Amino acid sequence: MTITLAAILSLVTGLIGAVFGHALSEKKSRNDELAKMRLDAYTDFLKATSLLVSARRSGRTQDEIAELGALNDAKARICVCADAEVVEALESFWLQGGTLEKEQEIIAYTNLCRAMRESLGRDRLAYEIRLSDILFRLEPSTYSFRNDDA
């Protein structure tokens, strides 16, 4: 009787362990896939925003349909898969104007980048780190303009 009970108990314990392990594995797989989707959406948004801002700063004021499509696609994916803080920061940036031409837009974009970083599990950056300077200074401070005539 005790041998049968021990065998049944071992079998039940093994089944519970297998089901629990499978559930944890599935959850980790979903979380990994969501993290990749989130990273891809962030990357695509940052790239599309950078392209549009660079075009504006170089004097091209007409947006290309493909560029706007890529931006809106990335925004939609962020709204679907990002943490609430990131979606709120995106909303703030977008409602400020979303062009990075005014100071409040630059601040909102900087806050969006901080929120994206934190949602990916990175440490919170100290506010004394001048992220706006890193993001928006077009040339490094030691950049030397080379004269083509020389």
mmCIF file of C-alpha atoms in Angstrom, residues 11-123:
data_model
loop_
_atom_site.group_PDB
_atom_site.id
_atom_site.type_symbol
_atom_site.label_atom_id
_atom_site.label_comp_id
_atom_site.label_asym_id
_atom_site.label_seq_id
_atom_site.Cartn_x
_atom_site.Cartn_y
_atom_site.Cartn_z
ATOM 1 C CA LEU A 11 3.383 10.705 -10.454
ATOM 2 C CA VAL A 12 1.106 13.545 -9.275
ATOM 3 C CA THR A 13 4.080 15.628 -8.162
ATOM 4 C CA GLY A 14 5.774 15.070 -11.519
ATOM 5 C CA LEU A 15 2.630 16.119 -13.412
ATOM 6 C CA ILE A 16 2.186 19.244 -11.301
ATOM 7 C CA GLY A 17 5.847 20.146 -11.848
ATOM 8 C CA ALA A 18 5.532 19.619 -15.598
ATOM 9 C CA VAL A 19 2.362 21.734 -15.849
ATOM 10 C CA PHE A 20 3.874 24.490 -13.700
ATOM 11 C CA GLY A 21 7.113 24.460 -15.724
ATOM 12 C CA HIS A 22 5.181 24.619 -18.991
ATOM 13 C CA ALA A 23 3.076 27.547 -17.762
ATOM 14 C CA LEU A 24 6.182 29.474 -16.685
ATOM 15 C CA SER A 25 7.893 28.724 -19.984
ATOM 16 C CA GLU A 26 4.869 29.977 -21.956
ATOM 17 C CA LYS A 27 4.696 33.159 -19.890
ATOM 18 C CA LYS A 28 8.410 33.836 -20.399
ATOM 19 C CA SER A 29 8.039 33.233 -24.123
ATOM 20 C CA ARG A 30 5.134 35.721 -24.339
ATOM 21 C CA ASN A 31 7.066 38.289 -22.313
ATOM 22 C CA ASP A 32 10.134 37.877 -24.538
ATOM 23 C CA GLU A 33 8.004 38.297 -27.666
ATOM 24 C CA LEU A 34 6.301 41.382 -26.226
ATOM 25 C CA ALA A 35 9.687 42.881 -25.297
ATOM 26 C CA LYS A 36 10.929 42.338 -28.866
ATOM 27 C CA MET A 37 7.769 43.894 -30.320
ATOM 28 C CA ARG A 38 8.168 46.841 -27.960
ATOM 29 C CA LEU A 39 11.834 47.327 -28.866
ATOM 30 C CA ASP A 40 11.046 47.141 -32.597
ATOM 31 C CA ALA A 41 8.228 49.690 -32.225
ATOM 32 C CA TYR A 42 10.466 52.061 -30.241
ATOM 33 C CA THR A 43 13.297 51.712 -32.747
ATOM 34 C CA ASP A 44 11.014 52.317 -35.718
ATOM 35 C CA PHE A 45 9.418 55.341 -34.033
ATOM 36 C CA LEU A 46 12.764 56.900 -33.138
ATOM 37 C CA LYS A 47 14.071 56.285 -36.663
ATOM 38 C CA ALA A 48 10.969 57.745 -38.344
ATOM 39 C CA THR A 49 10.994 60.775 -36.048
ATOM 40 C CA SER A 50 14.689 61.330 -36.699
ATOM 41 C CA LEU A 51 14.202 61.162 -40.469
ATOM 42 C CA LEU A 52 11.352 63.680 -40.398
ATOM 43 C CA VAL A 53 13.172 66.076 -38.073
ATOM 44 C CA SER A 54 16.370 65.885 -40.119
ATOM 45 C CA ALA A 55 14.424 66.573 -43.296
ATOM 46 C CA ARG A 56 12.781 69.599 -41.697
ATOM 47 C CA ARG A 57 16.042 70.950 -40.364
ATOM 48 C CA SER A 58 17.639 70.614 -43.783
ATOM 49 C CA GLY A 59 14.841 72.649 -45.339
ATOM 50 C CA ARG A 60 12.504 70.020 -46.733
ATOM 51 C CA THR A 61 9.085 70.906 -45.377
ATOM 52 C CA GLN A 62 6.943 68.456 -47.326
ATOM 53 C CA ASP A 63 6.629 65.121 -45.598
ATOM 54 C CA GLU A 64 6.772 61.997 -47.684
ATOM 55 C CA ILE A 65 3.791 59.670 -47.397
ATOM 56 C CA ALA A 66 6.078 56.691 -46.692
ATOM 57 C CA GLU A 67 7.809 58.557 -43.847
ATOM 58 C CA LEU A 68 4.509 59.524 -42.238
ATOM 59 C CA GLY A 69 3.210 55.994 -42.721
ATOM 60 C CA ALA A 70 6.247 54.538 -40.944
ATOM 61 C CA LEU A 71 5.827 57.029 -38.101
ATOM 62 C CA ASN A 72 2.127 56.282 -37.664
ATOM 63 C CA ASP A 73 2.737 52.535 -37.849
ATOM 64 C CA ALA A 74 5.324 52.763 -35.075
ATOM 65 C CA LYS A 75 3.026 54.978 -32.978
ATOM 66 C CA ALA A 76 0.203 52.452 -33.313
ATOM 67 C CA ARG A 77 2.478 49.586 -32.258
ATOM 68 C CA ILE A 78 3.660 51.592 -29.255
ATOM 69 C CA CYS A 79 0.046 52.216 -28.240
ATOM 70 C CA VAL A 80 -0.655 48.482 -28.455
ATOM 71 C CA CYS A 81 2.391 46.964 -26.762
ATOM 72 C CA ALA A 82 4.066 49.619 -24.590
ATOM 73 C CA ASP A 83 3.689 50.281 -20.888
ATOM 74 C CA ALA A 84 1.163 52.929 -19.841
ATOM 75 C CA GLU A 85 3.945 55.398 -18.960
ATOM 76 C CA VAL A 86 5.346 55.216 -22.484
ATOM 77 C CA VAL A 87 1.936 55.682 -24.112
ATOM 78 C CA GLU A 88 1.296 58.681 -21.851
ATOM 79 C CA ALA A 89 4.702 60.161 -22.745
ATOM 80 C CA LEU A 90 3.977 59.570 -26.443
ATOM 81 C CA GLU A 91 0.629 61.301 -26.059
ATOM 82 C CA SER A 92 2.295 64.254 -24.351
ATOM 83 C CA PHE A 93 4.917 64.533 -27.101
ATOM 84 C CA TRP A 94 2.329 64.275 -29.849
ATOM 85 C CA LEU A 95 -0.053 66.797 -28.264
ATOM 86 C CA GLN A 96 2.839 69.257 -27.869
ATOM 87 C CA GLY A 97 3.205 69.225 -31.653
ATOM 88 C CA GLY A 98 5.487 66.289 -32.377
ATOM 89 C CA THR A 99 7.847 68.289 -34.609
ATOM 90 C CA LEU A 100 10.742 68.902 -32.200
ATOM 91 C CA GLU A 101 10.777 72.565 -33.224
ATOM 92 C CA LYS A 102 9.813 74.018 -29.822
ATOM 93 C CA GLU A 103 11.328 73.575 -26.403
ATOM 94 C CA GLN A 104 8.258 71.883 -24.908
ATOM 95 C CA GLU A 105 8.300 69.329 -27.748
ATOM 96 C CA ILE A 106 11.975 68.583 -27.102
ATOM 97 C CA ILE A 107 11.289 68.146 -23.382
ATOM 98 C CA ALA A 108 8.327 65.852 -24.111
ATOM 99 C CA TYR A 109 10.441 63.803 -26.561
ATOM 100 C CA THR A 110 13.227 63.524 -24.006
ATOM 101 C CA ASN A 111 10.718 62.292 -21.419
ATOM 102 C CA LEU A 112 9.414 59.792 -23.982
ATOM 103 C CA CYS A 113 12.950 58.460 -24.541
ATOM 104 C CA ARG A 114 13.416 58.125 -20.772
ATOM 105 C CA ALA A 115 10.116 56.236 -20.457
ATOM 106 C CA MET A 116 11.061 53.923 -23.330
ATOM 107 C CA ARG A 117 14.411 53.197 -21.714
ATOM 108 C CA GLU A 118 12.803 52.355 -18.376
ATOM 109 C CA SER A 119 10.123 50.166 -19.985
ATOM 110 C CA LEU A 120 12.891 48.065 -21.507
ATOM 111 C CA GLY A 121 14.243 47.379 -18.029
ATOM 112 C CA ARG A 122 17.099 49.857 -18.103
ATOM 113 C CA ASP A 123 17.977 51.875 -15.016
#
